[in-house]
Coordinates of C-alpha atoms and ligand atoms in Angstrom, one line a residue:
X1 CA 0.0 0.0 0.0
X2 CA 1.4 3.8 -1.1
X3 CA 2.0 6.3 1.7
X4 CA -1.3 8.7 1.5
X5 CA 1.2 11.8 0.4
X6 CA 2.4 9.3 -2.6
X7 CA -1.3 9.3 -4.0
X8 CA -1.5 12.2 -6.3
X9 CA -4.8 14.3 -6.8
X10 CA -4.9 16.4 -9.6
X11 CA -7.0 17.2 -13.1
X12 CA -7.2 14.4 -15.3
X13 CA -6.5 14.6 -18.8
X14 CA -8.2 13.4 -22.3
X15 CA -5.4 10.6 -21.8
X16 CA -6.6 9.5 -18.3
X17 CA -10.7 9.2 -19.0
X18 CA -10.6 5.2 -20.1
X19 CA -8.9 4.6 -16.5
X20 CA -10.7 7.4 -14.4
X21 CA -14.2 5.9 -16.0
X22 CA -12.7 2.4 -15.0
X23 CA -12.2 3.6 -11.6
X24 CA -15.9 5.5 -11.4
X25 CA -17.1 2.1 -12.4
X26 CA -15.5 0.2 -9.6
X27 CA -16.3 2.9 -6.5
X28 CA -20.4 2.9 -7.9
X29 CA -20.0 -1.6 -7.9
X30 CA -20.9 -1.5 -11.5
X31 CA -19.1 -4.0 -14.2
X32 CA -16.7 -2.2 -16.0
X33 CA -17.3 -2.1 -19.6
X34 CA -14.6 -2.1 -22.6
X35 CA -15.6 0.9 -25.0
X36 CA -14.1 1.0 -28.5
X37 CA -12.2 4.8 -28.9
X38 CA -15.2 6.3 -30.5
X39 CA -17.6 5.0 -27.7
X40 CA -15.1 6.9 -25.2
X41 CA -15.3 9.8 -27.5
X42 CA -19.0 9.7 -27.3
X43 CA -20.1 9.0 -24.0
X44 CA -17.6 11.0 -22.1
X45 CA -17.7 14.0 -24.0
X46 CA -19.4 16.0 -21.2
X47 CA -16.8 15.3 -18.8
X48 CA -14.1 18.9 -18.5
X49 CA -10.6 17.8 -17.7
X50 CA -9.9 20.7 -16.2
X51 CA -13.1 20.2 -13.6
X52 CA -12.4 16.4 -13.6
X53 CA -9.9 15.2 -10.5
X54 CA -8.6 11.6 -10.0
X55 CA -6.5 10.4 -7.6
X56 CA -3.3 8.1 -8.7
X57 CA -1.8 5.7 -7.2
X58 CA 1.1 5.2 -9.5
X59 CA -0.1 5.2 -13.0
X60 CA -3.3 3.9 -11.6
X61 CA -6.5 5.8 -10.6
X62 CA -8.1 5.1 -7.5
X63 CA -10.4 7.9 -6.7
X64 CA -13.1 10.1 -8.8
X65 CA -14.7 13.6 -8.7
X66 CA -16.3 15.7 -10.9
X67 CA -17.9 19.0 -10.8
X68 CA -19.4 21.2 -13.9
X69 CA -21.1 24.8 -13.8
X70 CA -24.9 24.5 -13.0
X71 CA -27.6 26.9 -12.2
X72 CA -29.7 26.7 -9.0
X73 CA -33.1 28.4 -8.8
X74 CA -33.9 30.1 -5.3
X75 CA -36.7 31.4 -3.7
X76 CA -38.4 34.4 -5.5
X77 CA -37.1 32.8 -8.9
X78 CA -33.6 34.4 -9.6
X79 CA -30.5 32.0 -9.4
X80 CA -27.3 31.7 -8.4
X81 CA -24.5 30.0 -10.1
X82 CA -23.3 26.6 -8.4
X83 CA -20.7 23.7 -8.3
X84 CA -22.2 20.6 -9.1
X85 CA -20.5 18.0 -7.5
X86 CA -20.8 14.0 -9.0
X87 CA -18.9 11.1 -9.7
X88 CA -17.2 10.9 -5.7
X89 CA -15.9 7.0 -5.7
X90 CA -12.9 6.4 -3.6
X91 CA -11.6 2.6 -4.0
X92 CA -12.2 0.5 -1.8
X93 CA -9.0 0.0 -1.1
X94 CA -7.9 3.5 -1.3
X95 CA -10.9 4.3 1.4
X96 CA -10.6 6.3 5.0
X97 CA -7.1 8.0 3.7
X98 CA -8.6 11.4 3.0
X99 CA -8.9 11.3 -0.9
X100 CA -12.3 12.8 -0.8
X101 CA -11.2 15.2 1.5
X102 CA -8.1 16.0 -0.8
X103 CA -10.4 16.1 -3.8
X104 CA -13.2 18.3 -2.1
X105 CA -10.7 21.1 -0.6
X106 CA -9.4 21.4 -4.4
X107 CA -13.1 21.3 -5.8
X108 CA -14.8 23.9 -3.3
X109 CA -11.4 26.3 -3.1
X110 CA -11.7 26.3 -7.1
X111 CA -15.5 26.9 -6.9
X112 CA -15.3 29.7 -4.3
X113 CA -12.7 31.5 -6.5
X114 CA -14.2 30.9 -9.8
X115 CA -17.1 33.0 -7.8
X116 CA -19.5 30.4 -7.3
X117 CA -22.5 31.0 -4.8
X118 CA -22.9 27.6 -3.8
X119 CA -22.1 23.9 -4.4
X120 CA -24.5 21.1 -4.7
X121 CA -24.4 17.6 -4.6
X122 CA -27.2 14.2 -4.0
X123 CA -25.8 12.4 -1.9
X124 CA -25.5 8.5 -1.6
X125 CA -25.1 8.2 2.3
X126 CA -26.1 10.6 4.3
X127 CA -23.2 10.6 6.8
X128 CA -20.7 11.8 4.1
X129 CA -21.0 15.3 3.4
X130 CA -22.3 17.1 6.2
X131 CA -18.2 18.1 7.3
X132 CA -17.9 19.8 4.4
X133 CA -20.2 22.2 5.4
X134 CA -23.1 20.8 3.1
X135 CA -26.7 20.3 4.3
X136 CA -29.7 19.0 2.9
X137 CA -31.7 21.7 1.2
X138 CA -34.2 19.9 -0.6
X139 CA -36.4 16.8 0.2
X140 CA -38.5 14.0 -1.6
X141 CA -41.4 11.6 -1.1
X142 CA -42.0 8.6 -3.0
X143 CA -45.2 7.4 -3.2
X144 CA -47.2 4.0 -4.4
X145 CA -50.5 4.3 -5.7
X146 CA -53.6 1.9 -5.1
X147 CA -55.2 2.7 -8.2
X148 CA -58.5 0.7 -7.3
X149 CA -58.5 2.9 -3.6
X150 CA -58.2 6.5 -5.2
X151 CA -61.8 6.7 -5.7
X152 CA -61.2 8.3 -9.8
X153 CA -64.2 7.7 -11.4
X154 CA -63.2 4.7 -13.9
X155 CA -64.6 6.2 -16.5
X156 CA -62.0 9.0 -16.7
X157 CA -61.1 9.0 -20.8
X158 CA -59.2 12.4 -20.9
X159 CA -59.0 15.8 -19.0
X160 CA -61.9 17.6 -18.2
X161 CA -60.3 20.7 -18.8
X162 CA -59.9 21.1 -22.4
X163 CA -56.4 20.3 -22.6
X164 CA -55.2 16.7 -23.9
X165 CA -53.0 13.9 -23.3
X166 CA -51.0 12.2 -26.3
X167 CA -48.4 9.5 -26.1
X168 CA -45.3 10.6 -27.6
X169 CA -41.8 9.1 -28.6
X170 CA -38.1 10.2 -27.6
X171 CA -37.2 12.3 -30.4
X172 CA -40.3 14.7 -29.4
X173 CA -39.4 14.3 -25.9
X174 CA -36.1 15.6 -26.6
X175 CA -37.8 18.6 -28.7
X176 CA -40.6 20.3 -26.1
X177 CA -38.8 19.0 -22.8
X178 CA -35.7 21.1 -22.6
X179 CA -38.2 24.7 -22.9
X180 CA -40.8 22.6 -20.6
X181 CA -38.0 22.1 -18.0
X182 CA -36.6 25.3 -18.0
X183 CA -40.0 27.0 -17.4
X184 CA -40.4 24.9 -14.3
X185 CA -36.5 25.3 -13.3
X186 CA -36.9 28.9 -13.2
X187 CA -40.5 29.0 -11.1
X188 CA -39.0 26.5 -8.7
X189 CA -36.8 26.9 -5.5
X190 CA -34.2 24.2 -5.5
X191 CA -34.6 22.8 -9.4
X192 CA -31.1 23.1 -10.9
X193 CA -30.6 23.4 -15.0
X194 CA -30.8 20.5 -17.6
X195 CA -28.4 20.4 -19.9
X196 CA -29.2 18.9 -23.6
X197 CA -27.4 15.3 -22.5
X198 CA -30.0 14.9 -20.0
X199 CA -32.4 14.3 -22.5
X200 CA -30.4 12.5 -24.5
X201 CA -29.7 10.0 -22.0
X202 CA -33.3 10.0 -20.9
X203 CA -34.7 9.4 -24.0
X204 CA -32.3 6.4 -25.0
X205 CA -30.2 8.0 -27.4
X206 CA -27.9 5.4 -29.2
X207 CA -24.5 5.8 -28.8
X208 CA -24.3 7.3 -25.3
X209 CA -26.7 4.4 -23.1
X210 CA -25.2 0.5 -22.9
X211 CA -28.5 -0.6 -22.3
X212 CA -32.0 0.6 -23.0
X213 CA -36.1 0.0 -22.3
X214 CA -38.0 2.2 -24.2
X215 CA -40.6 3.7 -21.7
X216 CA -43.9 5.2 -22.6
X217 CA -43.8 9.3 -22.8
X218 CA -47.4 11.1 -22.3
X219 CA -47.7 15.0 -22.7
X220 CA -50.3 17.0 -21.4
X221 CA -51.4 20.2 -23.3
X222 CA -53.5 22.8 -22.1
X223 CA -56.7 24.0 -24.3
X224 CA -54.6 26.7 -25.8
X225 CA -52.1 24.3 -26.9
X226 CA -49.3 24.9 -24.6
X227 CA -47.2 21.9 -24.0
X228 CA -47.7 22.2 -19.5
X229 CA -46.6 18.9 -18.6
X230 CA -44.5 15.3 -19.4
X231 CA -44.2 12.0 -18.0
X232 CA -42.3 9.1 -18.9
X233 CA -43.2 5.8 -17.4
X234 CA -43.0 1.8 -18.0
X235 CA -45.2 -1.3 -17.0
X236 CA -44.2 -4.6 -15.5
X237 CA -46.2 -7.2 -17.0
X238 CA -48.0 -8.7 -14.0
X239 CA -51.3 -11.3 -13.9
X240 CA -52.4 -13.7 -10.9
X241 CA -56.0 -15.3 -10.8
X242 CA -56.3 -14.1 -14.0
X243 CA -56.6 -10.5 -13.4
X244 CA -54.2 -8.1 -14.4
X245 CA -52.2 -6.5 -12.0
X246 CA -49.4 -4.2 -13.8
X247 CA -47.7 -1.6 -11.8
X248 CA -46.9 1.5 -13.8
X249 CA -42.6 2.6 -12.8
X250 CA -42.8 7.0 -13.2
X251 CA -39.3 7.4 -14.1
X252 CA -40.0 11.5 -14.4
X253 CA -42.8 13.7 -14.3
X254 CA -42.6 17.6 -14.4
X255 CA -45.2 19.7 -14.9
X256 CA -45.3 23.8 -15.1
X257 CA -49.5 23.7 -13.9
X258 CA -51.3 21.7 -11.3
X259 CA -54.1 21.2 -14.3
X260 CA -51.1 19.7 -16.2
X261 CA -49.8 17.7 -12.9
X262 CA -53.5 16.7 -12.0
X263 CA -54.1 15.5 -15.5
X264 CA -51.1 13.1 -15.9
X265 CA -51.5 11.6 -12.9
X266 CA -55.4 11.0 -13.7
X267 CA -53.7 9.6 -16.8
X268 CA -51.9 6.9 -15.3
X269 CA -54.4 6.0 -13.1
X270 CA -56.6 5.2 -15.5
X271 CA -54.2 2.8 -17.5
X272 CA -56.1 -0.2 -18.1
X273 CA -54.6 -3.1 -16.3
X274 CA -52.5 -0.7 -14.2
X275 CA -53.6 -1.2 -10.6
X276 CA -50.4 0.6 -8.9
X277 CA -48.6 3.3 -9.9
X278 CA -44.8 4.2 -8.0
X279 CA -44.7 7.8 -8.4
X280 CA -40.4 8.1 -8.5
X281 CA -39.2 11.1 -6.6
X282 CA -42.0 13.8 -6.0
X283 CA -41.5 17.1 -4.4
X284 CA -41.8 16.3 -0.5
X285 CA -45.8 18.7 -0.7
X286 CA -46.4 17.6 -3.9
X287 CA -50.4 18.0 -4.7
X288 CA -50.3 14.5 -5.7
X289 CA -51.8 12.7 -3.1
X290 CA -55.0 15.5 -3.0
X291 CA -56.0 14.8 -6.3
X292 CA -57.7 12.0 -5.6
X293 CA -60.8 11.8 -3.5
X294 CA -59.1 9.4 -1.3
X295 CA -55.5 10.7 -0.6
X296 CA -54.8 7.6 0.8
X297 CA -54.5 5.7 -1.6
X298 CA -51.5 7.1 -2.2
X299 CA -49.1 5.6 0.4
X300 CA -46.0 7.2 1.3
X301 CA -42.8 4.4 0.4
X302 CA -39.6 6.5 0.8
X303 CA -38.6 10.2 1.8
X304 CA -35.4 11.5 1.9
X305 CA -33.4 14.6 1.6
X306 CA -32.3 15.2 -1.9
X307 CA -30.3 18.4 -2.9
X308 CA -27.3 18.9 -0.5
X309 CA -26.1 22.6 -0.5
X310 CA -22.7 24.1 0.6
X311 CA -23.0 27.8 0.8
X312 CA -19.8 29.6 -0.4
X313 CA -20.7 33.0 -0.5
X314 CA -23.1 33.8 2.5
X315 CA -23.7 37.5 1.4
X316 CA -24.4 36.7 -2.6
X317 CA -26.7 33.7 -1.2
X318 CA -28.8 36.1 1.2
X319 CA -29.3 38.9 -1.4
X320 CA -30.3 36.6 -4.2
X321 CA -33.5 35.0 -2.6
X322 CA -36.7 36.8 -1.8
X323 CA -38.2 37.6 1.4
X324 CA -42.0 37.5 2.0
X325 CA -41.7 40.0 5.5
X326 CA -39.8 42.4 6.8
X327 CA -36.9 41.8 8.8
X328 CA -33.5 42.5 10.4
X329 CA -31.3 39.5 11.5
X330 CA -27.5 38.6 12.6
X331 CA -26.2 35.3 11.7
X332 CA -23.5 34.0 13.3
X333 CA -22.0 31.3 10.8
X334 CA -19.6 28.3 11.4
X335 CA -18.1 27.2 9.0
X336 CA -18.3 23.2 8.7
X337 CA -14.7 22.9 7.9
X338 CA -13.2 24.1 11.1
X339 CA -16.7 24.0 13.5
X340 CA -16.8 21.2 16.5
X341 CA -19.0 19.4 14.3
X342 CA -16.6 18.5 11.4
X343 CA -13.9 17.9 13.6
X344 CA -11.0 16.2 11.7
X345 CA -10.9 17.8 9.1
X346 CA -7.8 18.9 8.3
X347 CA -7.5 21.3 5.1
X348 CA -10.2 23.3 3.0
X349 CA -11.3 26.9 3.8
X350 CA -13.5 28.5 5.9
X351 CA -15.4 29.9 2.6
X352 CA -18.8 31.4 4.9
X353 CA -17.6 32.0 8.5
X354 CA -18.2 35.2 10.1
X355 CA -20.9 37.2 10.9
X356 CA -23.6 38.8 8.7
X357 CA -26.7 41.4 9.3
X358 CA -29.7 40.7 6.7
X359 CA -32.1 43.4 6.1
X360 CA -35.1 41.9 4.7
X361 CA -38.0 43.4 3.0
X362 CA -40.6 42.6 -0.1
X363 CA -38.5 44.9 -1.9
X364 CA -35.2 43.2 -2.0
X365 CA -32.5 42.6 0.6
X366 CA -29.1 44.1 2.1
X367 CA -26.3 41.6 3.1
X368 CA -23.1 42.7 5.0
X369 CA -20.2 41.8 7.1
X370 CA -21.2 43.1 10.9
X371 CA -19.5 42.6 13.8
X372 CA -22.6 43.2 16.0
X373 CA -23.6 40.3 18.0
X374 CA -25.3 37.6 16.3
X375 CA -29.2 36.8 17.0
X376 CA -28.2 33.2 15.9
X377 CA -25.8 31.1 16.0
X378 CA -25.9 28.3 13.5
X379 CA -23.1 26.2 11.3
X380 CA -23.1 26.8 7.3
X381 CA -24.4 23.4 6.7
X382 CA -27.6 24.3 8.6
X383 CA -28.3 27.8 7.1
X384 CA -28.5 26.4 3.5
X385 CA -31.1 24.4 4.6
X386 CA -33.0 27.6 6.4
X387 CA -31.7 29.5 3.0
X388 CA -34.2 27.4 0.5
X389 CA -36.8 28.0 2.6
X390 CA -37.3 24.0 3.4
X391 CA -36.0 24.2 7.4
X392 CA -37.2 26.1 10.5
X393 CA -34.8 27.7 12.5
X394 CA -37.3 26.7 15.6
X395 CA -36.8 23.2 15.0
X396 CA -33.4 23.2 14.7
X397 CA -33.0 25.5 18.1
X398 CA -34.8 22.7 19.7
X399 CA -32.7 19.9 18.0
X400 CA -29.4 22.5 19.7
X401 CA -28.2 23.2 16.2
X402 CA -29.1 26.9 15.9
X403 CA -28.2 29.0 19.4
X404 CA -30.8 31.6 19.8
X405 CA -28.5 34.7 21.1
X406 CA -31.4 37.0 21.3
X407 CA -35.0 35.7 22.6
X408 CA -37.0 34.9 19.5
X409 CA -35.1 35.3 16.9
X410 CA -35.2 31.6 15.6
X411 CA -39.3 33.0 14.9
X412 CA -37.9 35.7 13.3
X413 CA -35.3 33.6 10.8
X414 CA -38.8 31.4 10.1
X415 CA -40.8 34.3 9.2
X416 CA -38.3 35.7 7.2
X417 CA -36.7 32.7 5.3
X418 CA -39.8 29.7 5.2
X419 CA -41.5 29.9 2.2
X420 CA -45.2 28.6 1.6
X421 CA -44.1 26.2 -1.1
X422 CA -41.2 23.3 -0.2
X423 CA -38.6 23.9 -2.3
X424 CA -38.0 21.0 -4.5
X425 CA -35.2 19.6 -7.0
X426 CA -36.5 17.1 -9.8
X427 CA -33.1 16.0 -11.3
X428 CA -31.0 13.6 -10.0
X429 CA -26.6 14.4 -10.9
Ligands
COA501 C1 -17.9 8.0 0.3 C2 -16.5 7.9 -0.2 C3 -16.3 8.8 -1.4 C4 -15.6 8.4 1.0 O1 -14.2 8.5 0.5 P1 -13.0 8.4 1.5 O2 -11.8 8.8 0.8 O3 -13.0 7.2 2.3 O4 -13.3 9.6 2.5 P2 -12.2 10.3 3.5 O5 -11.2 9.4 3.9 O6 -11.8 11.6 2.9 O7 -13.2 10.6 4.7 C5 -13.3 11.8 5.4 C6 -14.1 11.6 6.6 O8 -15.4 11.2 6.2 C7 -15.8 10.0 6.9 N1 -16.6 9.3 5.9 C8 -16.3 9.1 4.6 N2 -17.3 8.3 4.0 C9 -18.2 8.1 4.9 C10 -19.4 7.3 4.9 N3 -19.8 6.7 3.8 N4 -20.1 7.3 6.1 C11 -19.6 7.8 7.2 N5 -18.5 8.6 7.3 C12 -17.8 8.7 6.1 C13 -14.5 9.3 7.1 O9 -14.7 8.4 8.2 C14 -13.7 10.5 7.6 O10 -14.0 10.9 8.9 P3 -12.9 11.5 9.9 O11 -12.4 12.7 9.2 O12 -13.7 11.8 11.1 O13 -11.9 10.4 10.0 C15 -16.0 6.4 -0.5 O14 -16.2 5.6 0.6 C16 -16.8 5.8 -1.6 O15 -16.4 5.9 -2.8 N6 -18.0 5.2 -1.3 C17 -18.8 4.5 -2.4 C18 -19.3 5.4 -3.4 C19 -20.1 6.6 -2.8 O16 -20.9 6.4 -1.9 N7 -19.8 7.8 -3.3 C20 -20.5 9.0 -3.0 C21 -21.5 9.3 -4.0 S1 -22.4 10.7 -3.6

């Protein structure tokens, strides 16, 4: 085994992608795969040297990370420019030596100097991330549907409100969803950008998916002819006692109306032979389960946080979002890589520490420096949680994660930063 300091982290280069995607392949447990040049060529085109790192071991590469630019929608509908972190595998036989921790200090101190508000990652395991000052912004509910309990009149044959439902194939898909997405993206706190290989892989493209099941794509338009809404979805193929019993996978849904969102979902529930439907990841209020006259039929199988920010830059962060009341607040911010609760860590920077006074108001907001006394105390991992609008500083107060320095002001953080709507994040990177 090399000493740690032998292991060298650094960019990759065009040279190094067949063994970095070798290694990505080994730290996610997937069979590697042997890719003539021009399938290389093809199916790693999107991945940036320069924001690619790897970790060597000798000539070999033993760890992965990956970050590329993104854009991250907050409340009030501006957005800030992020770091989108993926691809994190460390070897397992390169694990618990600090390569992440190498790999992430080089990532976030790029990110914070390139001028990047935040970074954003999913995380696979929820213990990983939370010492680099991320926290879980965003969250998600899964639901499965008893389609005989909803209580939808069987007779349902298309929506009631003028608009339409048509099935549709990948190359129309890959047409109206990029402008569909991007009109939800911008309305909603906590969706990031799509970029154009998104769809491509989504929709099966040749050439850049091993393997492939063509699902079933539905689009809802409205009576005017706007294209509000898109699903794509499979079926198992499912009989006992010689009824049909198919359940009906959601692999993505996104929809810009509720009459679009109520519509598609009255659409798959009235699938012949469908009698379940597994929704995939739905935004944690989604209206889904009050569409039907009995909400509980939809049962809840899985929630989980989803978007994990790191806050960079506290003042751009504070000024870029909205505020529904009027308010002036001090935070006091640790940063997680240097607060009691990331002990250990050894390098990185502490990007948001200090404190700041917000001055809040329907009109905009001020964000500055201050070296008044803060009215709370909280690490940076916890405000980008309060920052989306998701978290209440009262229940993190009681949990002993935000210090109230000044009576009430944990009320006063809610009022200013909750937002009526959960913010919500429908890709997965
Ligand atoms: C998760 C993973 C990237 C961690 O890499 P690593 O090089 O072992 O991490 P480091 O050695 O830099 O760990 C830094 C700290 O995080 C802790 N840590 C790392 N991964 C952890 C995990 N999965 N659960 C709990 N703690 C973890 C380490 O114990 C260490 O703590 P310490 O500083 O208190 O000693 C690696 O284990 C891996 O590739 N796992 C499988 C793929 C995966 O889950 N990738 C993440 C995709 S989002």
């Amino acid at each position: 085994m090399s000493p740690t300091q032998d292991i060298v982290v650094r960019a990759i280069t065009e040279d190094d992608k067949a063994d970095w995607i070798r290694a990505l392949n080994t730290g996610f447990l997937r069979p590697s795969e042997t890719w003539s040049e021009q399938e290389l060529k093809d199916r790693t085109a999107h991945i940036v040297p320069a924001r690619t790192l790897g970790a060597f071991d000798g000539d070999r590469c033993v760890a992965t990370f990956r970050s590329f630019p993104q854009r991250l929608t907050v409340v009030g509908g501006g957005a800030v420019p992020a770091d989108a972190i993926s691809n994190v595998t460390v070897s397992p036989t390169h694990r618990r030596r600090g390569l992440l921790t190498r790999m992430m200090a080089e990532d976030l101190t790029a990110a914070r100097d390139r001028g990047d508000v935040v970074a954003t990652l999913i995380a696979a395991e929820y213990p990983i991330y939370g010492r680099y000052g991320f926290g879980p912004a965003t969250r998600t509910t899964e639901w499965t549907i008893d389609v005989p309990r909803t209580g939808l009149d069987p007779r349902w044959s298309g929506p009631a409100d003028g608009g339409r439902i048509d099935l549709v194939d990948g190359a129309d898909v890959r047409k109206l969803g990029p402008e569909l997405h991007e009109r939800l993206r911008r309305a909603q706190p906590g969706a990031v950008d799509r970029d154009e290989r998104w769809w491509r892989l989504n929709t099966g493209e040749r050439g850049i998916v091993s393997s492939w099941t063509e699902p079933f794509y539905a689009v809802y338009r409205s009576a005017a002819g706007e294209v509000q809404g898109l699903a794509s979805y499979e079926s198992d193929d499912h009989w006992h006692d010689k009824q049909p019993h198919n359940t009906a996978d959601v692999n993505w849904l996104i929809a810009t109306t509720p009459a679009a969102e109520r519509a598609l979902w009255h659409f798959l529930c009235s699938i012949d032979w469908i009698t379940k439907v597994k929704t995939g990841w739905r935004a944690p209020d989604d209206l889904l389960p009050d569409f039907f006259p009995d909400p509980r039929a939809a049962r809840v199988t899985a929630q989980a946080d989803w978007l994990w920010v790191r806050i960079l830059d506290v003042v751009r962060a504070l000024e870029a979002r909205t505020y529904a009341g009027t308010g002036t607040l001090v935070l006091e911010v640790f940063d997680g890589w240097g607060s009691p609760r990331s002990s250990g860590v050894e390098s990185g920077g502490r990007f948001a520490a200090g404190r700041y006074r917000l001055d809040a108001g329907p009109d905009g907001a001020s964000c500055v420096p201050t070296s008044e006394d803060g009215d709370l105390v909280l690490d940076v991992a916890d405000l980008a949680a309060l920052w989306l609008g998701d978290e209440s500083a009262v229940r993190l107060a009681a949990l002993g994660r935000v210090g109230e320095q000044r009576k009430g002001a944990a009320a006063v953080a809610d009022a200013l930063l909750r937002t009526s709507r959960r913010p919500w994040c429908p890709d997965l990177f």
